[in-house]
Amino acid sequence: MQDAAPKTIFLKDYTPFGWIIDDVHLTFRLHPSATRVISRIRFRPNPDATDRSFFLHGEALKPISAKVDGHEVALRHVDGGIEADVPDAPFNWEAEVEINPEANTALEGLYMSGGMYCTQCEAEGFRKITWYPDRPDVMAQFTVRIESDADHTPVMLSNGNGLYYHQDGTQTPAPNVSIYEDPWPKPAYLFALVAGDLVAHEDTFTTMSGRDVDLAIYVRPGDEHKCAFGMEALKKSMKWDEDVYGREYDLDEFNIVAVDDFNMGAMENKGLNIFNSSCVLASPETSTDGNFERIEAIIAHEYFHNWTGNRITCRDWFQLCLKEGLTVFRDAQFTADMRSEPVKRIDDVLALRARQFPEDQGPLSHPVRPESFQEINNFYTATVYEKGAEVIGMLKTLVGDAAYAKALDLYFDRHDGQACTIEDWIQVFEDSTDRDLSQFKLWYSQSGTPKVTVREDYRDNTFTLHLSQSSAPTPGQSEKLPQVIPVAVGLLNDNGDEVMPTKVLELTEAEQSFSFEGHATRPVPSILRGFSAPVTLEQGIDTARRSFLLSHDTDPFNRWEAGRMLARDSLLTSIRKDAAPNADYLEGLKTVLRDDTLDPAYRALMLAQPSQSELAGVLHQAGDIPDPAAIHAASEAMRDAKAQSWADILPGLYAANQVDGPYAPDAEGAGKRDLANSALGLLTRLDGGATAAKQYAKADNMTLQLAALSALLDAEAGDDALAAFYEQWRDDRLVIDKWFSLQVMHAKPDALAETTQRLTNHIDFDWKNPNRFRAVMGMLAAHHAGFHHESGAAYELLTDWLIKLDPVNPQTTARMCSAFQTWKRYDADRQSLIATQLGRIAGQPDLSRDTSEMITRIQGA
Ligand code: PHE
Ligand code: ZN
């Protein structure tokens, strides 16, 4: 139920709940359209609270009964829940409600996916299951009893340890009953229940203290062969968290369940992680190297939440980055350890620039810790997650590795079992390092991407860097204070030797100078090594300097960055002046590509170029109005120029990076395939698809098959392969998502809307499934030149579908509205086309709170 005027919630209004819950007993009588939920909860007054009024959240619940200490109690149905008169003393609450999982298309609360029951409670979904104080600072022990018709639901799971046997050795009450007990107090958002006809891929893990944990990945029959990789990733994660953070798992079992209908990637429910099937199921034939890497990272991420999120949780949803920023940071460390550290860092910076910078530089900009929201689901953003992780990386850089480790030990010691704030987190670092971090805290409250400008000076053997920082106004924040920016710098001499190894400069003022003495010749600085802060850098350096760094920088990130900036500048010149790509850059890069001492994965990253939307963002930041057609033309011209000027090395590069033997998703093989496939993309511009056709014909894994198909589509020689691909994979949902995406991605800009429209008529376009919807509509929005085609047809098509999806699934609709967040970058005609579409969405009579908040913020640009 929704009120007319959306309510805004403020961080400053936080007050503790008036009651403490010791334990919760839930009974579920499962039925697809009429599940009964019986709750028995012990409440006692919270001595730390002043307000003892009794309000429980509840949404879309059919009341059956409610009792206080055994007596039926009158409920007052208020906005978002119920109130009741209760004693000012401990009491027992007992209630029964009915819910309809089958009708739950929003995929929050208890819903059905592919015939199974599953739940999603973060952030505020538990209130759709029963009446409860659905807020993360209320932590309680849960016991859950699930009853069902055994024919349909042989597997029934919840959080904690399953009580399959009684002490006398007899089985749990009946074959169609399951009981779970979670000894660890938790907030309701970590509750989970799964029931259905599932099969388990099982294993065990022995923890550092010698306890055996039963592990299982539950999937629908037919998906059993896609679990092995996820299981290995889970065991590696468990071991890594013991080795690196000293964190041991704390239950007798750990279960993962794959579901097809899921709004996000995965969810860290205590002991029962629920995954979007795309983020856990993998096999060489159906998954790409990219899929494997992502799955490994997400399994780690959810597992790591057991300590950073579950054992220590958030006091309120404004503190979301407390668990998400830290857990993203931890999963990035894990991936760097499992694979290549520089490659992971570059990948993360690419993702930050592609997703977080546009957010931070547009109407949706918000601090890492927001101060208000209407719908919390709209704040699971790149800013909270990825910038949140960057902030932790900066903190670690500033205090050093040893102090970081010490602070984390203190964090776990001091706050285990608590619901915490960013203040608690910062305090731990202040107490363990004696540093004053008050200025650093601005990273949590100031939105926007700071800009760091560099000037250099050399005299009397002294080299000086003059750094200044500034930050453009963002929604609600017109004036900014200087932040603490760690700028990692190294100095090279003319031969490319390092004359000063990496040193971290702490930029804390608006303008600050740093001098380096004793340099008999003028050194060349390498600035912001490893991307030591999430800022944009204005260096005012020329092409010669960048080429020098591309050949010589000893910091792998900055070496890559030098090439990236050369590519960017060349593209910008082409866009602005219709000039040919920079030939010196292409020659310089050729040397790098030929250098077999460099990791193939790293060389593949070198070979790539900035995306069209990244270029549009850079142009906008520079005060230009981006022209999507010109950006597209320049990007294509750059690829053609690469193909032409590297014609002599591409076949060799392709051949040298073929991987012999059976497919394995390891970093080394993946790097080679990535480089070979990148070379294939360019080669196709020379041979019209001959090499790609051969690769397609003999591919025995999805990485090679998909890259070949993609190259063929580029060469407009892919129709047969596309049809064959569909026939081969029509029964595999995750591969068919790829089949849809690929066609949207490869549409010509002026045919994008039509192609997409045609795909929405395909029998397999199951638009209520978020993965399928995103495979098509997400790609439509990501196709820069096509989405922003001057006709406006793609804007309109996306809008039609957002309007259609909103009543069914507000969360996924609202997230996808961000396709329009960059609209003010473009010319007046495009702005007015988009304004019309935003107006159409805003004008829908029963728009969800999620979508209405997003559209209002975007319109406010
Ligand atoms: N907490 C999940 C994660 O980051 C993401 C999520 C949020 C999933 C909300 C579902 C709903 O791991
Ligand atoms: Zn997370």
PDB file of C-alpha atoms in Angstrom, residues 70-211:
ATOM      1  CA  GLY A  70      -2.414 -15.523  24.879  1.00  0.00           C
ATOM      2  CA  HIS A  71      -5.202 -12.953  24.507  1.00  0.00           C
ATOM      3  CA  GLU A  72      -6.511 -11.730  21.173  1.00  0.00           C
ATOM      4  CA  VAL A  73      -5.437  -8.101  20.720  1.00  0.00           C
ATOM      5  CA  ALA A  74      -6.975  -5.344  18.606  1.00  0.00           C
ATOM      6  CA  LEU A  75      -4.707  -4.165  15.785  1.00  0.00           C
ATOM      7  CA  ARG A  76      -4.663  -0.652  14.401  1.00  0.00           C
ATOM      8  CA  HIS A  77      -3.707  -0.830  10.732  1.00  0.00           C
ATOM      9  CA  VAL A  78      -1.478   2.154  10.058  1.00  0.00           C
ATOM     10  CA  ASP A  79       0.698   3.131   7.152  1.00  0.00           C
ATOM     11  CA  GLY A  80       3.193   0.327   6.550  1.00  0.00           C
ATOM     12  CA  GLY A  81       2.181  -1.863   9.470  1.00  0.00           C
ATOM     13  CA  ILE A  82       0.192  -2.299  12.644  1.00  0.00           C
ATOM     14  CA  GLU A  83       0.030  -0.851  16.135  1.00  0.00           C
ATOM     15  CA  ALA A  84      -1.313  -2.489  19.261  1.00  0.00           C
ATOM     16  CA  ASP A  85      -1.632  -1.768  22.976  1.00  0.00           C
ATOM     17  CA  VAL A  86       0.840  -3.894  24.860  1.00  0.00           C
ATOM     18  CA  PRO A  87       2.020  -4.022  28.484  1.00  0.00           C
ATOM     19  CA  ASP A  88       5.040  -1.967  29.539  1.00  0.00           C
ATOM     20  CA  ALA A  89       6.747  -5.219  30.504  1.00  0.00           C
ATOM     21  CA  PRO A  90       7.976  -8.385  28.820  1.00  0.00           C
ATOM     22  CA  PHE A  91       5.273 -10.174  26.825  1.00  0.00           C
ATOM     23  CA  ASN A  92       4.674 -12.893  24.257  1.00  0.00           C
ATOM     24  CA  TRP A  93       3.399 -12.001  20.819  1.00  0.00           C
ATOM     25  CA  GLU A  94       1.677 -14.619  18.715  1.00  0.00           C
ATOM     26  CA  ALA A  95       0.304 -13.886  15.273  1.00  0.00           C
ATOM     27  CA  GLU A  96      -0.834 -15.669  12.178  1.00  0.00           C
ATOM     28  CA  VAL A  97      -0.970 -14.175   8.701  1.00  0.00           C
ATOM     29  CA  GLU A  98      -1.588 -15.461   5.217  1.00  0.00           C
ATOM     30  CA  ILE A  99       0.527 -14.541   2.219  1.00  0.00           C
ATOM     31  CA  ASN A 100       0.439 -15.365  -1.474  1.00  0.00           C
ATOM     32  CA  PRO A 101       3.875 -16.359  -2.802  1.00  0.00           C
ATOM     33  CA  GLU A 102       2.563 -17.139  -6.271  1.00  0.00           C
ATOM     34  CA  ALA A 103       1.248 -13.614  -6.787  1.00  0.00           C
ATOM     35  CA  ASN A 104       4.509 -12.053  -5.619  1.00  0.00           C
ATOM     36  CA  THR A 105       6.132 -10.864  -8.841  1.00  0.00           C
ATOM     37  CA  ALA A 106       8.140  -8.133  -7.127  1.00  0.00           C
ATOM     38  CA  LEU A 107      10.489 -10.883  -5.841  1.00  0.00           C
ATOM     39  CA  GLU A 108      10.674  -9.438  -2.324  1.00  0.00           C
ATOM     40  CA  GLY A 109       9.418 -11.425   0.653  1.00  0.00           C
ATOM     41  CA  LEU A 110       8.356 -15.035  -0.012  1.00  0.00           C
ATOM     42  CA  TYR A 111       7.848 -15.799  -3.702  1.00  0.00           C
ATOM     43  CA  MET A 112       7.922 -18.634  -6.177  1.00  0.00           C
ATOM     44  CA  SER A 113      10.585 -19.081  -8.823  1.00  0.00           C
ATOM     45  CA  GLY A 114      10.450 -21.999 -11.232  1.00  0.00           C
ATOM     46  CA  GLY A 115       8.168 -23.952  -8.890  1.00  0.00           C
ATOM     47  CA  MET A 116      10.240 -23.409  -5.761  1.00  0.00           C
ATOM     48  CA  TYR A 117       9.612 -21.224  -2.763  1.00  0.00           C
ATOM     49  CA  CYS A 118      12.287 -18.697  -1.952  1.00  0.00           C
ATOM     50  CA  THR A 119      12.703 -15.456  -0.058  1.00  0.00           C
ATOM     51  CA  GLN A 120      14.444 -12.146  -0.456  1.00  0.00           C
ATOM     52  CA  CYS A 121      14.306  -9.966   2.638  1.00  0.00           C
ATOM     53  CA  GLU A 122      17.017  -7.335   2.228  1.00  0.00           C
ATOM     54  CA  ALA A 123      16.355  -4.550   2.640  1.00  0.00           C
ATOM     55  CA  GLU A 124      12.730  -4.429   3.766  1.00  0.00           C
ATOM     56  CA  GLY A 125      11.166  -7.635   2.482  1.00  0.00           C
ATOM     57  CA  PHE A 126      10.564  -9.419   5.778  1.00  0.00           C
ATOM     58  CA  ARG A 127       7.563  -7.179   6.402  1.00  0.00           C
ATOM     59  CA  LYS A 128       5.902  -8.989   3.493  1.00  0.00           C
ATOM     60  CA  ILE A 129       6.239 -12.261   5.430  1.00  0.00           C
ATOM     61  CA  THR A 130       4.918 -11.350   8.839  1.00  0.00           C
ATOM     62  CA  TRP A 131       4.488  -8.431  11.256  1.00  0.00           C
ATOM     63  CA  TYR A 132       7.872  -7.596  12.653  1.00  0.00           C
ATOM     64  CA  PRO A 133      10.190  -4.696  13.521  1.00  0.00           C
ATOM     65  CA  ASP A 134      11.819  -4.944  10.101  1.00  0.00           C
ATOM     66  CA  ARG A 135      14.907  -2.881  10.840  1.00  0.00           C
ATOM     67  CA  PRO A 136      18.501  -4.079  10.994  1.00  0.00           C
ATOM     68  CA  ASP A 137      19.196  -2.946  14.565  1.00  0.00           C
ATOM     69  CA  VAL A 138      16.690  -5.456  15.934  1.00  0.00           C
ATOM     70  CA  MET A 139      18.615  -8.710  16.178  1.00  0.00           C
ATOM     71  CA  ALA A 140      17.153 -11.959  17.431  1.00  0.00           C
ATOM     72  CA  GLN A 141      17.614 -15.714  17.415  1.00  0.00           C
ATOM     73  CA  PHE A 142      15.316 -17.462  14.968  1.00  0.00           C
ATOM     74  CA  THR A 143      13.844 -20.954  15.028  1.00  0.00           C
ATOM     75  CA  VAL A 144      11.957 -21.888  11.887  1.00  0.00           C
ATOM     76  CA  ARG A 145       9.603 -24.775  11.260  1.00  0.00           C
ATOM     77  CA  ILE A 146       8.573 -25.437   7.665  1.00  0.00           C
ATOM     78  CA  GLU A 147       5.640 -27.657   6.830  1.00  0.00           C
ATOM     79  CA  SER A 148       4.706 -28.622   3.344  1.00  0.00           C
ATOM     80  CA  ASP A 149       3.361 -31.168   0.962  1.00  0.00           C
ATOM     81  CA  ALA A 150       6.299 -33.543   0.669  1.00  0.00           C
ATOM     82  CA  ASP A 151       5.492 -34.400  -2.945  1.00  0.00           C
ATOM     83  CA  HIS A 152       6.474 -31.000  -4.184  1.00  0.00           C
ATOM     84  CA  THR A 153       8.974 -29.774  -1.668  1.00  0.00           C
ATOM     85  CA  PRO A 154      11.352 -32.528  -0.620  1.00  0.00           C
ATOM     86  CA  VAL A 155      13.966 -29.925   0.326  1.00  0.00           C
ATOM     87  CA  MET A 156      13.092 -27.275   2.915  1.00  0.00           C
ATOM     88  CA  LEU A 157      15.797 -24.973   4.203  1.00  0.00           C
ATOM     89  CA  SER A 158      16.232 -21.974   6.447  1.00  0.00           C
ATOM     90  CA  ASN A 159      19.055 -20.227   8.297  1.00  0.00           C
ATOM     91  CA  GLY A 160      21.309 -21.885  10.807  1.00  0.00           C
ATOM     92  CA  ASN A 161      21.566 -25.566  11.567  1.00  0.00           C
ATOM     93  CA  GLY A 162      18.950 -28.047  10.382  1.00  0.00           C
ATOM     94  CA  LEU A 163      17.589 -30.273  13.135  1.00  0.00           C
ATOM     95  CA  TYR A 164      17.125 -33.363  11.058  1.00  0.00           C
ATOM     96  CA  TYR A 165      17.381 -35.789  13.957  1.00  0.00           C
ATOM     97  CA  HIS A 166      16.219 -35.869  17.540  1.00  0.00           C
ATOM     98  CA  GLN A 167      18.494 -36.906  20.331  1.00  0.00           C
ATOM     99  CA  ASP A 168      16.970 -40.380  20.365  1.00  0.00           C
ATOM    100  CA  GLY A 169      17.999 -40.830  16.735  1.00  0.00           C
ATOM    101  CA  THR A 170      14.552 -40.527  15.186  1.00  0.00           C
ATOM    102  CA  GLN A 171      14.059 -38.284  12.196  1.00  0.00           C
ATOM    103  CA  THR A 172      12.644 -34.781  12.335  1.00  0.00           C
ATOM    104  CA  PRO A 173       8.907 -34.774  13.173  1.00  0.00           C
ATOM    105  CA  ALA A 174       7.749 -35.981   9.765  1.00  0.00           C
ATOM    106  CA  PRO A 175       9.188 -36.205   6.267  1.00  0.00           C
ATOM    107  CA  ASN A 176       7.317 -33.081   5.268  1.00  0.00           C
ATOM    108  CA  VAL A 177       8.545 -30.991   8.170  1.00  0.00           C
ATOM    109  CA  SER A 178      11.861 -29.282   8.558  1.00  0.00           C
ATOM    110  CA  ILE A 179      13.212 -27.361  11.538  1.00  0.00           C
ATOM    111  CA  TYR A 180      16.080 -24.905  11.511  1.00  0.00           C
ATOM    112  CA  GLU A 181      17.699 -23.180  14.441  1.00  0.00           C
ATOM    113  CA  ASP A 182      20.008 -20.213  14.027  1.00  0.00           C
ATOM    114  CA  PRO A 183      22.035 -19.630  17.202  1.00  0.00           C
ATOM    115  CA  TRP A 184      23.360 -16.267  15.976  1.00  0.00           C
ATOM    116  CA  PRO A 185      21.145 -13.253  16.607  1.00  0.00           C
ATOM    117  CA  LYS A 186      20.360 -11.573  13.309  1.00  0.00           C
ATOM    118  CA  PRO A 187      18.201  -8.870  11.805  1.00  0.00           C
ATOM    119  CA  ALA A 188      15.163  -9.926   9.794  1.00  0.00           C
ATOM    120  CA  TYR A 189      16.747  -8.940   6.491  1.00  0.00           C
ATOM    121  CA  LEU A 190      19.041 -11.972   6.814  1.00  0.00           C
ATOM    122  CA  PHE A 191      16.142 -14.383   7.183  1.00  0.00           C
ATOM    123  CA  ALA A 192      15.734 -16.921   4.375  1.00  0.00           C
ATOM    124  CA  LEU A 193      13.585 -19.871   3.475  1.00  0.00           C
ATOM    125  CA  VAL A 194      13.800 -22.138   0.452  1.00  0.00           C
ATOM    126  CA  ALA A 195      11.598 -25.113  -0.381  1.00  0.00           C
ATOM    127  CA  GLY A 196      11.245 -27.147  -3.500  1.00  0.00           C
ATOM    128  CA  ASP A 197      12.306 -30.058  -5.588  1.00  0.00           C
ATOM    129  CA  LEU A 198      16.030 -29.422  -5.476  1.00  0.00           C
ATOM    130  CA  VAL A 199      19.185 -31.442  -5.803  1.00  0.00           C
ATOM    131  CA  ALA A 200      22.331 -30.820  -3.793  1.00  0.00           C
ATOM    132  CA  HIS A 201      25.954 -30.734  -4.801  1.00  0.00           C
ATOM    133  CA  GLU A 202      27.652 -31.507  -1.498  1.00  0.00           C
ATOM    134  CA  ASP A 203      31.067 -31.167   0.046  1.00  0.00           C
ATOM    135  CA  THR A 204      32.638 -30.448   3.417  1.00  0.00           C
ATOM    136  CA  PHE A 205      35.081 -27.912   4.801  1.00  0.00           C
ATOM    137  CA  THR A 206      37.170 -28.261   7.934  1.00  0.00           C
ATOM    138  CA  THR A 207      37.654 -24.923   9.634  1.00  0.00           C
ATOM    139  CA  MET A 208      40.850 -23.608  11.221  1.00  0.00           C
ATOM    140  CA  SER A 209      39.750 -24.898  14.610  1.00  0.00           C
ATOM    141  CA  GLY A 210      38.937 -28.309  13.162  1.00  0.00           C
ATOM    142  CA  ARG A 211      35.155 -28.147  12.905  1.00  0.00           C
TER     143      ARG A 211
END
